[in-house]
């Protein structure tokens, strides 16, 4: 049971606003705070809170923020021996206004040291031997592609922020986990509101064009099916699962919660999904676990303000509705 995350570490500046600003608009915030963030590190922290065997590969600056980001991950039981301090560049940062009523946000990232993560950094046993390798796109694409190529286990890609994906990378991905906006960007279609059934249809269309990943064919197990599975996170509606074997798509709703801040909910989903897959759970079961963990994570401020432990998720699973087939 091991999960390795290759990705970003950022220090987040969270700003509470009554209403998110529009383009060119100034709004007055009511509070600001710094917190540990970065999509990669958030996903590793979520997986680490839920179980053992989590490693992070990344870069921070040789500055106080870098030390804080390493310590925050270690507190979540993540092995940070492959998080390198990098001289001459600052630790990555993200500025995040969060709307107080809805918990919704906007994010602007300045990559800093994340941009210095090179393919040589991922040629390590933690990547080669992990049961599950989890990737996002806040570090250079060539490094993400190299990591996927070196992986001996299941490869999960959260294509965030969205960018064109090289065929060489796609050929190594067993499970693609975009949100609705990222799915639209990947499919090259307008980012309009879609029903879960429409999301599933779009994901299925996208999947048709993806090359069969070598891992699921070679390894068998819960992801066998010859194609890439797609799991689309759809906010408060939960997640749409399009399985690799061409079987029916499912909508997995979350348990009822009152969200305070949705920052990082998708990251918690990805970390929890990988932790469940590394335990050998089948994809629908792993998605149910991840949707439950992600819902719980929105009940506190910041990307890691309410990351649940495994016992919290197990207790909340009772309130998580059954998945619904999407025709
Ligand atoms: O997904 C949320 C994260 O995106 C934040 O923590 C921020 O650092 C950006 O990477």
mmCIF file of C-alpha atoms and ligand atoms in Angstrom:
data_model
loop_
_atom_site.group_PDB
_atom_site.id
_atom_site.type_symbol
_atom_site.label_atom_id
_atom_site.label_comp_id
_atom_site.label_asym_id
_atom_site.label_seq_id
_atom_site.Cartn_x
_atom_site.Cartn_y
_atom_site.Cartn_z
ATOM 1 C CA UNK A 1 0.000 0.000 0.000
ATOM 2 C CA UNK A 2 1.909 3.053 -1.192
ATOM 3 C CA UNK A 3 1.031 6.307 -2.896
ATOM 4 C CA UNK A 4 3.596 8.702 -4.358
ATOM 5 C CA UNK A 5 2.624 12.214 -5.372
ATOM 6 C CA UNK A 6 4.793 14.156 -7.820
ATOM 7 C CA UNK A 7 3.700 17.785 -7.826
ATOM 8 C CA UNK A 8 3.576 21.287 -6.418
ATOM 9 C CA UNK A 9 3.938 22.775 -2.955
ATOM 10 C CA UNK A 10 2.647 26.345 -2.499
ATOM 11 C CA UNK A 11 2.079 28.722 0.369
ATOM 12 C CA UNK A 12 -1.516 29.949 -0.015
ATOM 13 C CA UNK A 13 -2.743 33.452 0.877
ATOM 14 C CA UNK A 14 -6.456 33.053 1.651
ATOM 15 C CA UNK A 15 -8.575 36.215 1.487
ATOM 16 C CA UNK A 16 -12.180 36.209 2.726
ATOM 17 C CA UNK A 17 -14.541 38.269 0.526
ATOM 18 C CA UNK A 18 -18.323 38.742 0.539
ATOM 19 C CA UNK A 19 -18.345 38.293 -3.226
ATOM 20 C CA UNK A 20 -15.678 37.153 -5.702
ATOM 21 C CA UNK A 21 -14.419 40.058 -7.865
ATOM 22 C CA UNK A 22 -15.251 40.223 -11.576
ATOM 23 C CA UNK A 23 -12.688 41.083 -14.264
ATOM 24 C CA UNK A 24 -11.182 44.539 -13.604
ATOM 25 C CA UNK A 25 -13.120 44.915 -10.330
ATOM 26 C CA UNK A 26 -11.813 45.794 -6.846
ATOM 27 C CA UNK A 27 -13.498 44.296 -3.786
ATOM 28 C CA UNK A 28 -12.627 44.717 -0.098
ATOM 29 C CA UNK A 29 -11.731 41.563 1.810
ATOM 30 C CA UNK A 30 -12.519 41.026 5.483
ATOM 31 C CA UNK A 31 -9.587 38.770 6.513
ATOM 32 C CA UNK A 32 -6.420 37.178 5.172
ATOM 33 C CA UNK A 33 -4.338 34.221 6.341
ATOM 34 C CA UNK A 34 -1.526 32.032 5.036
ATOM 35 C CA UNK A 35 -1.866 28.252 4.815
ATOM 36 C CA UNK A 36 -0.076 25.261 3.325
ATOM 37 C CA UNK A 37 -1.210 24.499 -0.232
ATOM 38 C CA UNK A 38 -0.252 23.428 -3.733
ATOM 39 C CA UNK A 39 -2.299 20.819 -5.577
ATOM 40 C CA UNK A 40 0.386 18.152 -5.252
ATOM 41 C CA UNK A 41 1.056 18.738 -1.576
ATOM 42 C CA UNK A 42 -2.664 18.994 -0.751
ATOM 43 C CA UNK A 43 -3.265 15.649 -2.436
ATOM 44 C CA UNK A 44 -0.336 14.069 -0.580
ATOM 45 C CA UNK A 45 -1.565 15.560 2.725
ATOM 46 C CA UNK A 46 -5.068 14.140 2.145
ATOM 47 C CA UNK A 47 -3.675 10.681 1.345
ATOM 48 C CA UNK A 48 -1.304 10.855 4.331
ATOM 49 C CA UNK A 49 -4.092 11.736 6.775
ATOM 50 C CA UNK A 50 -6.063 8.730 5.500
ATOM 51 C CA UNK A 51 -3.349 6.072 5.618
ATOM 52 C CA UNK A 52 0.339 5.104 5.609
ATOM 53 C CA UNK A 53 2.889 4.827 2.793
ATOM 54 C CA UNK A 54 2.622 8.288 1.218
ATOM 55 C CA UNK A 55 5.665 9.972 -0.409
ATOM 56 C CA UNK A 56 5.926 13.441 -1.948
ATOM 57 C CA UNK A 57 8.365 14.413 -4.718
ATOM 58 C CA UNK A 58 8.673 18.159 -5.324
ATOM 59 C CA UNK A 59 10.644 21.368 -4.857
ATOM 60 C CA UNK A 60 10.385 24.337 -2.498
ATOM 61 C CA UNK A 61 12.621 27.386 -2.180
ATOM 62 C CA UNK A 62 15.450 27.538 0.339
ATOM 63 C CA UNK A 63 13.368 29.989 2.376
ATOM 64 C CA UNK A 64 11.183 29.975 5.512
ATOM 65 C CA UNK A 65 8.046 29.239 3.454
ATOM 66 C CA UNK A 66 9.775 26.137 2.040
ATOM 67 C CA UNK A 67 10.559 24.887 5.545
ATOM 68 C CA UNK A 68 6.933 25.524 6.574
ATOM 69 C CA UNK A 69 5.612 23.583 3.566
ATOM 70 C CA UNK A 70 7.858 20.586 4.293
ATOM 71 C CA UNK A 71 6.875 20.581 7.966
ATOM 72 C CA UNK A 72 3.155 20.847 7.184
ATOM 73 C CA UNK A 73 3.356 17.754 4.954
ATOM 74 C CA UNK A 74 5.404 15.777 7.454
ATOM 75 C CA UNK A 75 2.681 16.526 10.049
ATOM 76 C CA UNK A 76 0.272 14.687 7.736
ATOM 77 C CA UNK A 77 2.538 11.586 7.840
ATOM 78 C CA UNK A 78 3.952 12.226 4.345
ATOM 79 C CA UNK A 79 7.567 11.225 3.659
ATOM 80 C CA UNK A 80 9.240 14.444 2.442
ATOM 81 C CA UNK A 81 12.769 13.129 1.856
ATOM 82 C CA UNK A 82 12.302 13.841 -1.890
ATOM 83 C CA UNK A 83 11.057 17.418 -1.394
ATOM 84 C CA UNK A 84 14.173 19.376 -2.329
ATOM 85 C CA UNK A 85 15.127 22.868 -1.124
ATOM 86 C CA UNK A 86 16.125 24.929 -4.181
ATOM 87 C CA UNK A 87 18.513 27.894 -3.875
ATOM 88 C CA UNK A 88 17.786 31.113 -5.759
ATOM 89 C CA UNK A 89 14.017 30.668 -6.274
ATOM 90 C CA UNK A 90 11.147 31.296 -3.855
ATOM 91 C CA UNK A 91 8.648 28.684 -2.709
ATOM 92 C CA UNK A 92 5.527 28.677 -4.919
ATOM 93 C CA UNK A 93 2.609 30.834 -3.800
ATOM 94 C CA UNK A 94 -1.113 31.020 -4.519
ATOM 95 C CA UNK A 95 -3.473 33.944 -3.873
ATOM 96 C CA UNK A 96 -7.025 32.744 -3.200
ATOM 97 C CA UNK A 97 -10.068 34.961 -2.558
ATOM 98 C CA UNK A 98 -12.791 32.809 -0.946
ATOM 99 C CA UNK A 99 -16.468 33.920 -1.005
ATOM 100 C CA UNK A 100 -17.828 33.694 2.540
ATOM 101 C CA UNK A 101 -21.399 32.578 1.700
ATOM 102 C CA UNK A 102 -20.707 29.853 -0.862
ATOM 103 C CA UNK A 103 -17.133 28.851 -0.025
ATOM 104 C CA UNK A 104 -16.258 29.252 -3.738
ATOM 105 C CA UNK A 105 -12.880 30.647 -4.824
ATOM 106 C CA UNK A 106 -10.504 31.899 -7.521
ATOM 107 C CA UNK A 107 -6.803 30.921 -7.592
ATOM 108 C CA UNK A 108 -3.706 32.633 -9.003
ATOM 109 C CA UNK A 109 -0.498 30.564 -8.712
ATOM 110 C CA UNK A 110 3.098 31.799 -8.987
ATOM 111 C CA UNK A 111 5.081 28.521 -9.401
ATOM 112 C CA UNK A 112 8.501 29.603 -8.014
ATOM 113 C CA UNK A 113 10.493 26.466 -7.123
ATOM 114 C CA UNK A 114 7.814 24.147 -8.561
ATOM 115 C CA UNK A 115 9.012 25.158 -12.026
ATOM 116 C CA UNK A 116 12.483 23.785 -11.167
ATOM 117 C CA UNK A 117 11.295 20.165 -10.724
ATOM 118 C CA UNK A 118 13.160 18.299 -13.470
ATOM 119 C CA UNK A 119 12.785 14.757 -14.909
ATOM 120 C CA UNK A 120 15.920 13.658 -13.007
ATOM 121 C CA UNK A 121 14.099 14.387 -9.724
ATOM 122 C CA UNK A 122 11.482 11.704 -10.420
ATOM 123 C CA UNK A 123 13.853 8.861 -11.340
ATOM 124 C CA UNK A 124 13.621 7.467 -7.806
ATOM 125 C CA UNK A 125 12.291 4.244 -6.198
ATOM 126 C CA UNK A 126 9.356 6.131 -4.633
ATOM 127 C CA UNK A 127 8.054 6.750 -8.163
ATOM 128 C CA UNK A 128 9.111 3.440 -9.727
ATOM 129 C CA UNK A 129 7.717 1.250 -6.939
ATOM 130 C CA UNK A 130 4.596 3.068 -5.746
ATOM 131 C CA UNK A 131 1.343 1.112 -5.996
ATOM 132 C CA UNK A 132 -0.275 4.360 -7.130
ATOM 133 C CA UNK A 133 1.444 7.404 -8.657
ATOM 134 C CA UNK A 134 -0.590 10.630 -8.490
ATOM 135 C CA UNK A 135 0.203 13.542 -10.823
ATOM 136 C CA UNK A 136 -1.152 17.053 -11.532
ATOM 137 C CA UNK A 137 0.008 19.867 -13.832
ATOM 138 C CA UNK A 138 1.478 22.544 -11.527
ATOM 139 C CA UNK A 139 5.017 21.289 -12.285
ATOM 140 C CA UNK A 140 6.670 21.111 -15.748
ATOM 141 C CA UNK A 141 4.899 18.818 -18.236
ATOM 142 C CA UNK A 142 8.156 17.042 -19.153
ATOM 143 C CA UNK A 143 8.604 16.061 -15.502
ATOM 144 C CA UNK A 144 5.015 14.813 -15.228
ATOM 145 C CA UNK A 145 5.508 12.771 -18.425
ATOM 146 C CA UNK A 146 8.821 11.360 -17.188
ATOM 147 C CA UNK A 147 7.265 10.306 -13.868
ATOM 148 C CA UNK A 148 4.382 8.533 -15.609
ATOM 149 C CA UNK A 149 6.889 6.743 -17.846
ATOM 150 C CA UNK A 150 8.879 5.502 -14.834
ATOM 151 C CA UNK A 151 5.869 4.313 -12.832
ATOM 152 C CA UNK A 152 5.480 0.615 -12.143
ATOM 153 C CA UNK A 153 2.014 0.950 -10.594
ATOM 154 C CA UNK A 154 -1.320 2.567 -11.370
ATOM 155 C CA UNK A 155 -1.026 6.128 -12.723
ATOM 156 C CA UNK A 156 -3.678 8.711 -11.781
ATOM 157 C CA UNK A 157 -3.592 12.142 -13.440
ATOM 158 C CA UNK A 158 -5.494 15.177 -12.173
ATOM 159 C CA UNK A 159 -5.115 17.485 -15.211
ATOM 160 C CA UNK A 160 -5.135 20.717 -13.203
ATOM 161 C CA UNK A 161 -4.651 23.422 -14.246
ATOM 162 C CA UNK A 162 -5.679 22.153 -17.688
ATOM 163 C CA UNK A 163 -3.112 22.021 -20.487
ATOM 164 C CA UNK A 164 -2.768 20.011 -23.699
ATOM 165 C CA UNK A 165 -1.636 16.498 -22.721
ATOM 166 C CA UNK A 166 1.159 14.817 -24.731
ATOM 167 C CA UNK A 167 0.208 11.415 -26.195
ATOM 168 C CA UNK A 168 3.225 9.905 -24.400
ATOM 169 C CA UNK A 169 1.713 10.942 -21.061
ATOM 170 C CA UNK A 170 -1.848 9.860 -21.884
ATOM 171 C CA UNK A 171 -0.564 6.440 -22.904
ATOM 172 C CA UNK A 172 0.525 5.916 -19.277
ATOM 173 C CA UNK A 173 -2.580 7.173 -17.471
ATOM 174 C CA UNK A 174 -4.934 4.599 -15.944
ATOM 175 C CA UNK A 175 -7.357 7.035 -14.294
ATOM 176 C CA UNK A 176 -7.916 10.628 -15.425
ATOM 177 C CA UNK A 177 -9.561 12.846 -12.771
ATOM 178 C CA UNK A 178 -10.576 16.258 -14.186
ATOM 179 C CA UNK A 179 -13.261 18.579 -12.854
ATOM 180 C CA UNK A 180 -16.006 19.712 -15.257
ATOM 181 C CA UNK A 181 -14.027 22.768 -16.447
ATOM 182 C CA UNK A 182 -10.876 20.734 -17.040
ATOM 183 C CA UNK A 183 -12.895 18.088 -18.898
ATOM 184 C CA UNK A 184 -14.331 20.750 -21.236
ATOM 185 C CA UNK A 185 -10.845 22.189 -21.818
ATOM 186 C CA UNK A 186 -9.401 18.730 -22.586
ATOM 187 C CA UNK A 187 -12.268 17.935 -24.943
ATOM 188 C CA UNK A 188 -11.941 21.357 -26.640
ATOM 189 C CA UNK A 189 -15.624 22.229 -26.101
ATOM 190 C CA UNK A 190 -17.247 25.300 -24.455
ATOM 191 C CA UNK A 191 -17.310 25.264 -20.666
ATOM 192 C CA UNK A 192 -21.110 25.308 -20.247
ATOM 193 C CA UNK A 193 -23.309 23.814 -17.532
ATOM 194 C CA UNK A 194 -23.872 20.103 -18.110
ATOM 195 C CA UNK A 195 -26.023 17.481 -16.414
ATOM 196 C CA UNK A 196 -24.145 14.480 -14.951
ATOM 197 C CA UNK A 197 -25.332 12.385 -17.933
ATOM 198 C CA UNK A 198 -23.918 15.000 -20.332
ATOM 199 C CA UNK A 199 -20.646 15.047 -18.387
ATOM 200 C CA UNK A 200 -20.468 11.253 -18.688
ATOM 201 C CA UNK A 201 -21.131 11.427 -22.432
ATOM 202 C CA UNK A 202 -18.361 14.003 -22.879
ATOM 203 C CA UNK A 203 -15.928 11.923 -20.804
ATOM 204 C CA UNK A 204 -16.800 8.826 -22.821
ATOM 205 C CA UNK A 205 -16.150 10.718 -26.054
ATOM 206 C CA UNK A 206 -12.779 11.871 -24.740
ATOM 207 C CA UNK A 207 -11.917 8.336 -23.596
ATOM 208 C CA UNK A 208 -12.618 6.917 -27.035
ATOM 209 C CA UNK A 209 -9.720 8.923 -28.407
ATOM 210 C CA UNK A 210 -7.267 8.001 -25.656
ATOM 211 C CA UNK A 211 -4.681 5.290 -26.274
ATOM 212 C CA UNK A 212 -5.110 2.147 -24.122
ATOM 213 C CA UNK A 213 -2.836 2.606 -21.078
ATOM 214 C CA UNK A 214 -0.180 -0.065 -20.758
ATOM 215 C CA UNK A 215 -0.591 -0.471 -16.998
ATOM 216 C CA UNK A 216 -4.171 -1.632 -16.811
ATOM 217 C CA UNK A 217 -3.517 -4.184 -19.523
ATOM 218 C CA UNK A 218 -0.330 -5.447 -17.965
ATOM 219 C CA UNK A 219 -1.320 -5.479 -14.287
ATOM 220 C CA UNK A 220 -4.980 -6.441 -14.253
ATOM 221 C CA UNK A 221 -6.748 -5.651 -10.961
ATOM 222 C CA UNK A 222 -9.503 -3.156 -10.287
ATOM 223 C CA UNK A 223 -8.778 -0.969 -13.286
ATOM 224 C CA UNK A 224 -8.573 -3.665 -15.922
ATOM 225 C CA UNK A 225 -10.621 -2.820 -18.970
ATOM 226 C CA UNK A 226 -8.122 -1.864 -21.609
ATOM 227 C CA UNK A 227 -8.872 1.872 -21.564
ATOM 228 C CA UNK A 228 -8.361 4.861 -19.311
ATOM 229 C CA UNK A 229 -11.094 5.293 -16.714
ATOM 230 C CA UNK A 230 -12.354 8.870 -16.263
ATOM 231 C CA UNK A 231 -13.672 10.240 -12.968
ATOM 232 C CA UNK A 232 -15.071 13.773 -13.252
ATOM 233 C CA UNK A 233 -15.574 15.748 -10.046
ATOM 234 C CA UNK A 234 -18.779 17.790 -10.321
ATOM 235 C CA UNK A 235 -18.659 19.932 -7.163
ATOM 236 C CA UNK A 236 -21.559 19.532 -4.734
ATOM 237 C CA UNK A 237 -23.130 16.920 -7.043
ATOM 238 C CA UNK A 238 -20.230 14.514 -6.359
ATOM 239 C CA UNK A 239 -18.372 12.612 -9.078
ATOM 240 C CA UNK A 240 -19.206 10.995 -12.412
ATOM 241 C CA UNK A 241 -17.429 7.676 -13.025
ATOM 242 C CA UNK A 242 -16.851 6.394 -16.555
ATOM 243 C CA UNK A 243 -15.263 2.954 -16.091
ATOM 244 C CA UNK A 244 -12.441 1.601 -18.218
ATOM 245 C CA UNK A 245 -14.409 -1.485 -19.284
ATOM 246 C CA UNK A 246 -17.119 0.450 -21.151
ATOM 247 C CA UNK A 247 -19.692 -0.393 -18.416
ATOM 248 C CA UNK A 248 -22.426 2.039 -17.371
ATOM 249 C CA UNK A 249 -21.402 5.452 -16.054
ATOM 250 C CA UNK A 250 -22.323 6.303 -12.450
ATOM 251 C CA UNK A 251 -22.999 9.454 -10.456
ATOM 252 C CA UNK A 252 -21.612 9.171 -6.925
ATOM 253 C CA UNK A 253 -23.251 11.858 -4.747
ATOM 254 C CA UNK A 254 -21.445 13.129 -1.620
ATOM 255 C CA UNK A 255 -22.861 12.972 1.930
ATOM 256 C CA UNK A 256 -24.708 16.126 3.054
ATOM 257 C CA UNK A 257 -22.354 18.779 4.560
ATOM 258 C CA UNK A 258 -22.395 22.558 5.058
ATOM 259 C CA UNK A 259 -19.375 23.862 3.121
ATOM 260 C CA UNK A 260 -17.224 26.644 4.578
ATOM 261 C CA UNK A 261 -14.466 26.671 1.931
ATOM 262 C CA UNK A 262 -14.270 24.441 -1.151
ATOM 263 C CA UNK A 263 -10.563 25.248 -1.781
ATOM 264 C CA UNK A 264 -8.711 21.966 -2.257
ATOM 265 C CA UNK A 265 -11.829 19.733 -2.229
ATOM 266 C CA UNK A 266 -10.725 18.272 -5.577
ATOM 267 C CA UNK A 267 -7.268 17.685 -4.119
ATOM 268 C CA UNK A 268 -8.704 15.801 -1.154
ATOM 269 C CA UNK A 269 -10.785 13.762 -3.612
ATOM 270 C CA UNK A 270 -7.646 12.773 -5.594
ATOM 271 C CA UNK A 271 -5.589 11.914 -2.495
ATOM 272 C CA UNK A 272 -8.417 9.830 -1.024
ATOM 273 C CA UNK A 273 -9.090 8.086 -4.339
ATOM 274 C CA UNK A 274 -5.441 7.028 -4.603
ATOM 275 C CA UNK A 275 -5.281 5.897 -0.989
ATOM 276 C CA UNK A 276 -8.361 3.698 -1.598
ATOM 277 C CA UNK A 277 -6.977 2.346 -4.908
ATOM 278 C CA UNK A 278 -3.668 1.519 -3.210
ATOM 279 C CA UNK A 279 -5.649 -0.633 -0.740
ATOM 280 C CA UNK A 280 -7.013 -2.589 -3.705
ATOM 281 C CA UNK A 281 -10.534 -1.124 -3.703
ATOM 282 C CA UNK A 282 -12.398 -1.259 -7.011
ATOM 283 C CA UNK A 283 -12.892 2.092 -8.759
ATOM 284 C CA UNK A 284 -16.591 2.692 -7.819
ATOM 285 C CA UNK A 285 -15.854 1.884 -4.168
ATOM 286 C CA UNK A 286 -12.748 4.103 -4.200
ATOM 287 C CA UNK A 287 -14.790 6.963 -5.724
ATOM 288 C CA UNK A 288 -17.434 6.608 -2.987
ATOM 289 C CA UNK A 289 -14.672 6.870 -0.376
ATOM 290 C CA UNK A 290 -13.118 9.872 -2.148
ATOM 291 C CA UNK A 291 -16.436 11.743 -2.563
ATOM 292 C CA UNK A 292 -17.081 11.292 1.153
ATOM 293 C CA UNK A 293 -13.603 12.500 2.163
ATOM 294 C CA UNK A 294 -13.813 15.511 -0.194
ATOM 295 C CA UNK A 295 -17.199 16.588 1.189
ATOM 296 C CA UNK A 296 -15.829 16.474 4.755
ATOM 297 C CA UNK A 297 -12.799 18.521 3.678
ATOM 298 C CA UNK A 298 -15.000 21.507 2.746
ATOM 299 C CA UNK A 299 -16.179 22.023 6.343
ATOM 300 C CA UNK A 300 -13.079 24.020 7.386
ATOM 301 C CA UNK A 301 -11.119 26.992 5.991
ATOM 302 C CA UNK A 302 -8.238 26.521 3.534
ATOM 303 C CA UNK A 303 -7.185 23.595 1.374
ATOM 304 C CA UNK A 304 -6.234 21.499 4.400
ATOM 305 C CA UNK A 305 -8.418 23.032 7.127
ATOM 306 C CA UNK A 306 -10.636 19.973 7.503
ATOM 307 C CA UNK A 307 -8.790 17.020 5.968
ATOM 308 C CA UNK A 308 -10.497 13.947 7.426
ATOM 309 C CA UNK A 309 -8.866 10.900 9.007
ATOM 310 C CA UNK A 310 -9.875 7.425 7.834
ATOM 311 C CA UNK A 311 -12.200 6.937 10.830
ATOM 312 C CA UNK A 312 -14.077 10.188 9.953
ATOM 313 C CA UNK A 313 -14.609 8.958 6.394
ATOM 314 C CA UNK A 314 -15.715 5.513 7.545
ATOM 315 C CA UNK A 315 -18.292 7.128 9.865
ATOM 316 C CA UNK A 316 -19.576 9.508 7.162
ATOM 317 C CA UNK A 317 -19.853 6.741 4.533
ATOM 318 C CA UNK A 318 -23.137 5.707 6.190
ATOM 319 C CA UNK A 319 -24.630 9.019 5.066
ATOM 320 C CA UNK A 320 -23.200 8.869 1.541
ATOM 321 C CA UNK A 321 -25.985 8.010 -0.920
ATOM 322 C CA UNK A 322 -25.570 5.016 -3.220
ATOM 323 C CA UNK A 323 -24.196 5.707 -6.706
ATOM 324 C CA UNK A 324 -26.831 6.231 -9.415
ATOM 325 C CA UNK A 325 -26.459 4.728 -12.894
ATOM 326 C CA UNK A 326 -26.425 7.331 -15.665
ATOM 327 C CA UNK A 327 -28.024 6.228 -18.885
HETATM 328 O O1 LIG B 1 -6.328 23.115 -5.484
HETATM 329 C C1 LIG B 1 -6.066 24.123 -4.533
HETATM 330 C C2 LIG B 1 -4.638 24.548 -4.630
HETATM 331 O O2 LIG B 1 -4.406 25.103 -5.907
HETATM 332 C C3 LIG B 1 -4.235 25.607 -3.644
HETATM 333 O O3 LIG B 1 -3.765 25.093 -2.446
HETATM 334 C C4 LIG B 1 -3.209 26.428 -4.421
HETATM 335 O O4 LIG B 1 -1.937 26.371 -3.885
HETATM 336 C C5 LIG B 1 -3.265 25.912 -5.852
HETATM 337 O O5 LIG B 1 -2.200 25.089 -6.123
#
